[in-house]
Each structure stands twice: as structure tokens, then as C-alpha cells.
Tab-separated table of N, CA and C in Angstrom:
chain	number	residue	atom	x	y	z
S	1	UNK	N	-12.375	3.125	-36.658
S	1	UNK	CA	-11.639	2.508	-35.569
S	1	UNK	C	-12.640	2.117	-34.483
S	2	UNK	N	-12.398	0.792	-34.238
S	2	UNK	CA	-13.440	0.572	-32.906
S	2	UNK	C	-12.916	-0.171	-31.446
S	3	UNK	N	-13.581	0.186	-30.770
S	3	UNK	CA	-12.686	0.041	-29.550
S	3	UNK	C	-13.304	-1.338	-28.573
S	4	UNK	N	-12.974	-1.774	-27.819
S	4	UNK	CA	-13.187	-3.303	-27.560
S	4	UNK	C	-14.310	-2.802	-26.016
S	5	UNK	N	-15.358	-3.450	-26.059
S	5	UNK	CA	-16.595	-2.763	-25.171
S	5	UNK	C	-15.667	-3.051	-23.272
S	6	UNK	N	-16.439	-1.750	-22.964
S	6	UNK	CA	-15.485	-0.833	-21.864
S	6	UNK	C	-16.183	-1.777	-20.652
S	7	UNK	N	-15.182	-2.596	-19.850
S	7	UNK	CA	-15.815	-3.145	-18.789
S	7	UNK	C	-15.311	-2.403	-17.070
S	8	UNK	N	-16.331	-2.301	-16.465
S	8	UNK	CA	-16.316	-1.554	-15.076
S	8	UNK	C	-15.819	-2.728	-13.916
S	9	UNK	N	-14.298	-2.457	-13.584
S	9	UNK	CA	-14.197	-3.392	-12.539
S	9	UNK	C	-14.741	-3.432	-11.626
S	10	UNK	N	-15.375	-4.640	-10.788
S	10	UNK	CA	-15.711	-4.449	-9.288
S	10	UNK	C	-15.077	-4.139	-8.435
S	11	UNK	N	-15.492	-3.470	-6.986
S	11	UNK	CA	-14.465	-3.621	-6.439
S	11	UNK	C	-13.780	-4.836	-5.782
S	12	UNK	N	-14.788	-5.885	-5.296
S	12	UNK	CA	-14.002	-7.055	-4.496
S	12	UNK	C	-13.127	-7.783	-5.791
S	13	UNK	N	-12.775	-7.011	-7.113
S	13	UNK	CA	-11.704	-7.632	-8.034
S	13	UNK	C	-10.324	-7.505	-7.771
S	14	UNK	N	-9.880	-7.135	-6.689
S	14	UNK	CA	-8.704	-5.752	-6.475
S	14	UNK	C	-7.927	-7.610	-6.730
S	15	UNK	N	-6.236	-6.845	-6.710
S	15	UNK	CA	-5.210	-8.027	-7.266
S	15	UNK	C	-4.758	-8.455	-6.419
S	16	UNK	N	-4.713	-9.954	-6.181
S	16	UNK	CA	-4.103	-10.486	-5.202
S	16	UNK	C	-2.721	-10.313	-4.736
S	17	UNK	N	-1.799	-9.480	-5.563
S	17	UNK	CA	-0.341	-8.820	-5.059
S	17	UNK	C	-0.738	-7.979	-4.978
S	18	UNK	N	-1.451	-7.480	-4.679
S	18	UNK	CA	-1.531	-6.070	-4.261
S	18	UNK	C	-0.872	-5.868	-3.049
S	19	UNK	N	-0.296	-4.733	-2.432
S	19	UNK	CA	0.068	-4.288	-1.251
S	19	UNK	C	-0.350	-3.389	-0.191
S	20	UNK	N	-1.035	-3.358	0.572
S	20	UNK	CA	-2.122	-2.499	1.073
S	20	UNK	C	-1.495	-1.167	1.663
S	21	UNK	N	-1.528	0.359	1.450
S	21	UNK	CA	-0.788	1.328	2.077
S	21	UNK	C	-0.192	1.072	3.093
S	22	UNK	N	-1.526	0.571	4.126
S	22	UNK	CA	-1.312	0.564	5.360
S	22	UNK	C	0.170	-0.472	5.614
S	23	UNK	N	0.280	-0.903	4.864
S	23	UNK	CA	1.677	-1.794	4.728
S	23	UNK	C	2.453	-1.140	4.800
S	24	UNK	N	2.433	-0.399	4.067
S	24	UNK	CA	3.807	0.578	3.785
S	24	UNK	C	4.000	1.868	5.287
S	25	UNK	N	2.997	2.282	5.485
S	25	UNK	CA	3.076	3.191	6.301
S	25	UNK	C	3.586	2.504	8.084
S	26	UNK	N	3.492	1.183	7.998
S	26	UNK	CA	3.863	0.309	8.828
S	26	UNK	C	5.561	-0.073	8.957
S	27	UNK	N	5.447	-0.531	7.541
S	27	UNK	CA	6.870	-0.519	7.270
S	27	UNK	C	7.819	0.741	7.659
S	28	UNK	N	7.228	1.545	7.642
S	28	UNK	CA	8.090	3.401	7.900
S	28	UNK	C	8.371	3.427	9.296
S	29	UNK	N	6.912	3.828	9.672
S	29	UNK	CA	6.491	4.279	11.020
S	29	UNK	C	6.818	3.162	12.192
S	30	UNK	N	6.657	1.830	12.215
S	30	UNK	CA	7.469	0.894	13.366
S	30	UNK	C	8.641	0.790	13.689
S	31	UNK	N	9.549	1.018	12.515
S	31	UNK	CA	11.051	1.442	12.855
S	31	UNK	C	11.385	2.316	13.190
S	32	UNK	N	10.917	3.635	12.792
S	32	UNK	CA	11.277	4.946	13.501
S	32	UNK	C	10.741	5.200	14.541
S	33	UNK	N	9.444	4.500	15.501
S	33	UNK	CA	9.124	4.726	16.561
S	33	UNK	C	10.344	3.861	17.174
S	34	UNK	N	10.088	2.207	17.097
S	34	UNK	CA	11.418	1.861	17.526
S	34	UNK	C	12.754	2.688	17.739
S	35	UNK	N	13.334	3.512	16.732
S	35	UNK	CA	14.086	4.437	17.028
S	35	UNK	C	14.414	5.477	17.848
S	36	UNK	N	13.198	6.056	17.536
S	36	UNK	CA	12.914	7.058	18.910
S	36	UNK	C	12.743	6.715	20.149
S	37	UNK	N	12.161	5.421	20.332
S	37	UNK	CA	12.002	5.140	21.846
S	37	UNK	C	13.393	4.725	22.545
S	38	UNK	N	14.408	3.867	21.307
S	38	UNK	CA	16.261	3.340	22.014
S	38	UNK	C	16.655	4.965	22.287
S	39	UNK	N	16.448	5.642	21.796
S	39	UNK	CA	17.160	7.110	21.438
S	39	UNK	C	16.836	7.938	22.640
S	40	UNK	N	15.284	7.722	22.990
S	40	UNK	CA	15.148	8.340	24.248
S	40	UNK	C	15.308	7.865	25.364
S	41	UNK	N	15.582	6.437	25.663
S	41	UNK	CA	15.797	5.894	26.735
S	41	UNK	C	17.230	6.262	26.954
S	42	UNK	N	18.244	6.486	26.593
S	42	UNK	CA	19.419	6.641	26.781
S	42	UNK	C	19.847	8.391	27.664
């Protein structure tokens, strides 16, 4: 059995859909500060 020769991605290969964490943690964290701040003004 032989296996097809092993290539090392680069890194500047990353995928253009990719979604960057920091996206996500943005997505979370801006609404619930938003939240907290209507919540405490009241």
C-alpha cells in the first residue's frame, strides 16, 4: 500500500472562508456588553 507524498501547508495558505475566532468572540461579547450597559442604565 502506498500513500500519496505528504505535503506541509504554509501558513499564508489558510482558506479564504475561513472565519477568524476573534469573529466569533465579537459576535458574543458586543451584544452582551450592549446588554449590560441598557440593563444598568435603568
Amino acid at each position: 500500500m502506498t500513500y500519496p507524498p505528504y505535503h506541509v501547508r504554509s501558513a499564508g495558505a489558510t482558506a479564504p472562508n475561513r472565519t477568524s475566532p476573534v469573529t466569533y468572540v465579537l459576535l458574543i461579547a458586543v451584544p452582551a456588553i450592549i446588554a449590560v450597559a441598557a440593563f444598568r442604565a435603568r
